[in-house]
Tab-separated table of C-alpha atoms and ligand atoms in Angstrom:
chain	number	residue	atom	x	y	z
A	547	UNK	CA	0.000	0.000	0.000
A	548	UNK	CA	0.938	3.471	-0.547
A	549	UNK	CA	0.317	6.262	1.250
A	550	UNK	CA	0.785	9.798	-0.592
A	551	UNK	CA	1.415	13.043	1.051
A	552	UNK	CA	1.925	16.195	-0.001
A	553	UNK	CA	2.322	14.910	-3.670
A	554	UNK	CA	5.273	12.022	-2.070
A	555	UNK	CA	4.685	8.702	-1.885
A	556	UNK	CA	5.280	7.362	1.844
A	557	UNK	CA	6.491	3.966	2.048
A	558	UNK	CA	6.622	1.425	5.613
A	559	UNK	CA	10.034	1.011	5.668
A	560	UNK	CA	12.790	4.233	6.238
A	561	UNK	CA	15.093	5.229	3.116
A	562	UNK	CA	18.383	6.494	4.615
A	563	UNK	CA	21.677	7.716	2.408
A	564	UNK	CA	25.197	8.288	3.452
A	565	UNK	CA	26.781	11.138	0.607
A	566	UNK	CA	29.851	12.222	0.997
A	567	UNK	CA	33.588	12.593	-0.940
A	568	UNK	CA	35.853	9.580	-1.578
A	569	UNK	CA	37.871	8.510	1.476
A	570	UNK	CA	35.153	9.768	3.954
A	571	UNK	CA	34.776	6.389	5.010
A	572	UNK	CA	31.131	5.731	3.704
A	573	UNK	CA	31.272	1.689	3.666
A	574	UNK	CA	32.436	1.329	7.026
A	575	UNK	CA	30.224	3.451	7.925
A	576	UNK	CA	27.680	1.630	6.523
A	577	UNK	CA	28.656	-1.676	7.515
A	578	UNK	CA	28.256	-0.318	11.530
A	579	UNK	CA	25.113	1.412	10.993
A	580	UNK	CA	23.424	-2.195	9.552
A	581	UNK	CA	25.033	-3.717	12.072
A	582	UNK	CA	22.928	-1.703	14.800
A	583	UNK	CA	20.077	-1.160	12.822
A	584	UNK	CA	19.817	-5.183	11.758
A	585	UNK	CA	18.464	-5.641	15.857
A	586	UNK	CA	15.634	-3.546	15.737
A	587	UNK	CA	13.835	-3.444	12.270
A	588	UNK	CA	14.805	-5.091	8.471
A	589	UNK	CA	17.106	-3.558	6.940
A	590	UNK	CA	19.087	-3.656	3.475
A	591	UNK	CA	22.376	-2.094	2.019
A	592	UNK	CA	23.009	-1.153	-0.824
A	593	UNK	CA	24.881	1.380	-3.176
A	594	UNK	CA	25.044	3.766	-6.021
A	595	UNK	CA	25.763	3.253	-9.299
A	596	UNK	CA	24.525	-0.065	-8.986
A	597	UNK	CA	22.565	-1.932	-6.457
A	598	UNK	CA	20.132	-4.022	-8.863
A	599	UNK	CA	21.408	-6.535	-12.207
A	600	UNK	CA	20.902	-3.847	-14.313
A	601	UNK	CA	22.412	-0.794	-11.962
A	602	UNK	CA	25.436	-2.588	-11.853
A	603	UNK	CA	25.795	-3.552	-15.804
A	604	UNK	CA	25.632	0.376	-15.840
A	605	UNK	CA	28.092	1.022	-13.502
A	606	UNK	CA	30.541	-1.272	-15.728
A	607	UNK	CA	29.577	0.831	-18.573
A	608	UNK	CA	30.268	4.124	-16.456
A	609	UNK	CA	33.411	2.543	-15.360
A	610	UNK	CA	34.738	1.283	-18.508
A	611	UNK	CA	38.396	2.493	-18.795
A	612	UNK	CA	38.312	2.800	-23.041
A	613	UNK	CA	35.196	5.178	-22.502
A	614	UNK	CA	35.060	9.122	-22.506
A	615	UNK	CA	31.226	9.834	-21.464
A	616	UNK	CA	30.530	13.384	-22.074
A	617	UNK	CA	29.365	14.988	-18.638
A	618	UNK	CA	25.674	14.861	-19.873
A	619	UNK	CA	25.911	10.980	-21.382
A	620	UNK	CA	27.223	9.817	-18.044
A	621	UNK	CA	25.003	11.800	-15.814
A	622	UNK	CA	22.178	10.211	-18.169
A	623	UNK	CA	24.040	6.907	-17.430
A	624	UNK	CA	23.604	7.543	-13.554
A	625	UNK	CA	19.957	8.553	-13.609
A	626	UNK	CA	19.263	5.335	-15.833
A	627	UNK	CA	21.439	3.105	-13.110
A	628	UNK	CA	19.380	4.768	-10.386
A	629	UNK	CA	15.883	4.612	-11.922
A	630	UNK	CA	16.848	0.347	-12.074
A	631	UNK	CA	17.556	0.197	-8.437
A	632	UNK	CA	14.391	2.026	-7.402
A	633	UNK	CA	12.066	-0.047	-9.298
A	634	UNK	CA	13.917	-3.211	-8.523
A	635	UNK	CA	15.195	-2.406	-5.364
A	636	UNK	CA	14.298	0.007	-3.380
A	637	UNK	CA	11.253	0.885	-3.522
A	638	UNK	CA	10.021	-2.806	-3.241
A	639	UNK	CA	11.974	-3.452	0.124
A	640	UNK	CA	10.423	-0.061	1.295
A	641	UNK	CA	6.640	-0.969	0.364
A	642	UNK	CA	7.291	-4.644	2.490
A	643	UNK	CA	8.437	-2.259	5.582
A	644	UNK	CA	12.206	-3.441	4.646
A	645	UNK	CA	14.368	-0.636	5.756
A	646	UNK	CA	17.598	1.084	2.906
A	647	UNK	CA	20.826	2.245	3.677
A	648	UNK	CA	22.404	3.425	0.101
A	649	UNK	CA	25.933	4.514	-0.404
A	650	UNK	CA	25.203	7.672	-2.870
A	651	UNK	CA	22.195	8.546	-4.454
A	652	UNK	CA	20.339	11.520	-6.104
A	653	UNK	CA	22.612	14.135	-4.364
A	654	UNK	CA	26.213	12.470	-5.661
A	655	UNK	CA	24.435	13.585	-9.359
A	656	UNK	CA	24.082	16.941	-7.999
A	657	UNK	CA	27.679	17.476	-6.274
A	658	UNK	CA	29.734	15.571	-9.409
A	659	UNK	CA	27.789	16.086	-12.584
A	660	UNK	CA	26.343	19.317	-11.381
A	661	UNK	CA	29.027	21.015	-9.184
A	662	UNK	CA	31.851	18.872	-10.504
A	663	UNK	CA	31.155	18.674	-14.225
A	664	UNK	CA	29.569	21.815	-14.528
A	665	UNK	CA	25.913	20.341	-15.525
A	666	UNK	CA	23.505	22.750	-15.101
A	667	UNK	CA	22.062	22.135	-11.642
A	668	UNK	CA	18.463	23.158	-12.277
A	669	UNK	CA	18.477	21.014	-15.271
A	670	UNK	CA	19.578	17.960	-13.236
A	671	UNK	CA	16.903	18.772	-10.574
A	672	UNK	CA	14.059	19.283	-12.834
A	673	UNK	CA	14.925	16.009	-14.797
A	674	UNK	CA	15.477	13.726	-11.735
A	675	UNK	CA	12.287	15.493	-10.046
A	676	UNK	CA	10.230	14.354	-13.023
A	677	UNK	CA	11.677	10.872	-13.775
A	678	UNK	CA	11.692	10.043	-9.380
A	679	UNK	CA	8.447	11.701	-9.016
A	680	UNK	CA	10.293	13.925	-6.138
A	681	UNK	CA	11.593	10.683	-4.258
A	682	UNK	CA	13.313	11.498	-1.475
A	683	UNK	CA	15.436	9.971	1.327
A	684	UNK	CA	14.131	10.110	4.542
A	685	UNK	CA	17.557	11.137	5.823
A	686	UNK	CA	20.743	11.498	4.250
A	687	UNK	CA	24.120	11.874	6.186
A	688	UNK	CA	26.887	13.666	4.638
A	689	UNK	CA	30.058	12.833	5.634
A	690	UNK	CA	32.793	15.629	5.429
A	691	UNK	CA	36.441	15.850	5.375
A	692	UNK	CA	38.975	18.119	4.163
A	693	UNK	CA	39.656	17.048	0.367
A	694	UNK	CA	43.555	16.320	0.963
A	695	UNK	CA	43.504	14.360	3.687
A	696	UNK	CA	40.381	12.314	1.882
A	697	UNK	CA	42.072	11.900	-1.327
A	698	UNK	CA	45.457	10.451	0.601
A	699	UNK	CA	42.964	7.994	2.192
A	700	UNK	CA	42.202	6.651	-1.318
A	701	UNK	CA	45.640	6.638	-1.844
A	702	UNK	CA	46.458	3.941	0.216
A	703	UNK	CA	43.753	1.835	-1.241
A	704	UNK	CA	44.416	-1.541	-2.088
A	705	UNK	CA	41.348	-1.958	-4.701
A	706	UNK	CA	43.107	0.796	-6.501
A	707	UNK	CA	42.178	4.699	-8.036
A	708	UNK	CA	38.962	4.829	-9.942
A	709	UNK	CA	37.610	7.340	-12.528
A	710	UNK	CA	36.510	10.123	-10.040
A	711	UNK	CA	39.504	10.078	-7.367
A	712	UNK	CA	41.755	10.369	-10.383
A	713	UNK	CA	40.538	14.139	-10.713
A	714	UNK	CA	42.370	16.982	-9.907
A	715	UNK	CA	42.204	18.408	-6.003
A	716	UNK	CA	39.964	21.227	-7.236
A	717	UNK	CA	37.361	19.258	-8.607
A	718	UNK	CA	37.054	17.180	-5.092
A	719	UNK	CA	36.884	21.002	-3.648
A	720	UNK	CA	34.144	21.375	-5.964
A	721	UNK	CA	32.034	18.419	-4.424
A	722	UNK	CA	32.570	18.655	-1.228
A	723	UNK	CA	31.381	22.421	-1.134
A	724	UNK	CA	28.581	21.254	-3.420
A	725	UNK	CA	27.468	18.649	-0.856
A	726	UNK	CA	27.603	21.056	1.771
A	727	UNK	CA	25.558	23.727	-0.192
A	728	UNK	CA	22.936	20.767	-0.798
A	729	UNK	CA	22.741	20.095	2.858
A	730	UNK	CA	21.732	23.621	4.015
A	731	UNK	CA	19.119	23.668	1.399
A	732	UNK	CA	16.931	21.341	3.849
A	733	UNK	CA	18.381	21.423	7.247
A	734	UNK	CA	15.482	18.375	8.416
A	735	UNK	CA	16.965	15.945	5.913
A	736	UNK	CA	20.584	16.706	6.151
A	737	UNK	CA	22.947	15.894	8.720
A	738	UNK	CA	26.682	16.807	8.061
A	739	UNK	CA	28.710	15.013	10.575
A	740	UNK	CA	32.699	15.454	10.491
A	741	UNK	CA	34.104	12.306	9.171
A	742	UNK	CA	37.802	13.369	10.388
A	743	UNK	CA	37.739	10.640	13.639
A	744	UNK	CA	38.336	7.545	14.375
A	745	UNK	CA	35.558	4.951	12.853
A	746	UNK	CA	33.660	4.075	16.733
A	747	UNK	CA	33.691	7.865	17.464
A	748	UNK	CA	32.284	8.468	13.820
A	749	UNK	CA	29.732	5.652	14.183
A	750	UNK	CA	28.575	7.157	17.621
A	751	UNK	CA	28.101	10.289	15.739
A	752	UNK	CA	26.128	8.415	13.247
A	753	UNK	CA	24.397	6.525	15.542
A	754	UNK	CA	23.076	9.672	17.285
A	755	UNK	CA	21.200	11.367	14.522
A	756	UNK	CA	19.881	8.212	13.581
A	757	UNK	CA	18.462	7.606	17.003
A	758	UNK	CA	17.092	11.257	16.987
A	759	UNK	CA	15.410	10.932	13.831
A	760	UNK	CA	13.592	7.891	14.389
A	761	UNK	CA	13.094	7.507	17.828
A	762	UNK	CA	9.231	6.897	17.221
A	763	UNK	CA	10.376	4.005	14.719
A	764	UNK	CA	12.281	1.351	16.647
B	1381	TMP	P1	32.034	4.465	-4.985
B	1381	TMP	O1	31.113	3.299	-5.244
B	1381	TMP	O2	33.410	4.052	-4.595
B	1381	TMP	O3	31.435	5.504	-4.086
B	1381	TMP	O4	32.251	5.148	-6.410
B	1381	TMP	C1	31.225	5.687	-7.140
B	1381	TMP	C2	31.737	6.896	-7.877
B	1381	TMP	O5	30.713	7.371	-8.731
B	1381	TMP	C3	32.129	8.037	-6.979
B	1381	TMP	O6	33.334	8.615	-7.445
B	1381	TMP	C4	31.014	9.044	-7.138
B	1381	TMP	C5	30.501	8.753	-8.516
B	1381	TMP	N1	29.067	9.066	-8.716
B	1381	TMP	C6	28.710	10.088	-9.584
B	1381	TMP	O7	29.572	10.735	-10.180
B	1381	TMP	N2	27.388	10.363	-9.769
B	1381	TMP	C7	26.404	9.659	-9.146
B	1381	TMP	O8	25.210	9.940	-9.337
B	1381	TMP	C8	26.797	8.595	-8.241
B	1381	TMP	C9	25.752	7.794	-7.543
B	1381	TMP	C10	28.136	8.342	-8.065
């Protein structure tokens, strides 16, 4: 069943995302938060691009080291991933009750393709409003970090340097302050939480908002 308010669809189960630049430590993150959550109500994880058979075929194609996207083709590419997961994914666990955490969503489109590649951000908006019929998270943490010390993080990665941490520092100053201009926009969705601690301290942090948030839930 679905209940609609104010022109959004309201589903049982809570949609949470964690946003943030590479290095902040999302998966972790992530991995703690299920971890606590898994004891009182369902819950799934999952991530951006990808998450469903055909969201992750897409993310290949995103990926694909002998391909140049143009910033438009490969925001198109992300949308297309993302409208996938919600049909296959996420918006059926929600409707059962079933509880999402998602690495990235919507807002990653905005801060790279819109603040990092330049794509105008109204046009992103207005297209992703339309296609997602304004689907929203219920919450979405950012975490932050100053750009150098994340991108030294993904340095030391074993699974090696992808597409994005390949750019330049500026363009990583570019998303970060475009995540943070997001999250003022809506101060009751958006929780920026300094990601520059050690991971129990950070997952307290976490843990705290979340607890705040949906007391009345658990
Ligand atoms: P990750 O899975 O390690 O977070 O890598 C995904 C990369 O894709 C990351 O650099 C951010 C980027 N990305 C976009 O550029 N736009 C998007 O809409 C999403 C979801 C991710």
């Amino acid at each position: 069943m679905e209940l609609v308010i104010k022109n959004q669809v309201m589903f049982k189960g809570k949609f949470i995302t964690i946003e943030g630049c590479e290095g902040t430590g999302k998966s972790t993150q992530i991995k703690l938060l299920e971890k606590y959550l898994k004891k009182k109500i369902k819950i799934k994880s999952t991530r951006e691009p990808g998450g469903s058979l055909g969201g992750e075929q897409i993310r290949k194609l995103i990926f694909k080291k002998e391909e140049d996207w143009s910033p438009l083709t490969e925001a198109l590419l992300h949308i297309s991933a993302r409208n996938d997961h919600l049909e296959k994914i996420i918006k059926p666990n929600l409707k059962k009750g079933i509880w999402i955490i998602c690495d990235r969503f919507r807002d990653s489109t905005t801060a790279y393709q819109g603040y990092g590649n330049d794509l105008k951000l109204n046009v992103l908006e207005l297209m992703q409003d339309s296609i997602f019929n304004k689907f929203h998270p219920d919450l979405t943490i950012i975490l932050d970090m100053d750009v150098k010390k994340c991108l030294s993080r993904v340095k030391k990665r074993k699974s090696g340097i992808q597409k994005y941490e390949k750019m330049n520092i500026n363009f990583h100053k570019k998303i970060r302050n475009g995540f943070l201009t997001i999250a003022k926009k809506n101060k009751k969705r958006y929780y920026i939480i300094n990601a520059d601690q050690n991971q129990l301290e950070l997952n307290n942090k976490i843990l705290k908002v979340i607890n705040k948030k949906f007391k009345k839930n658990f």
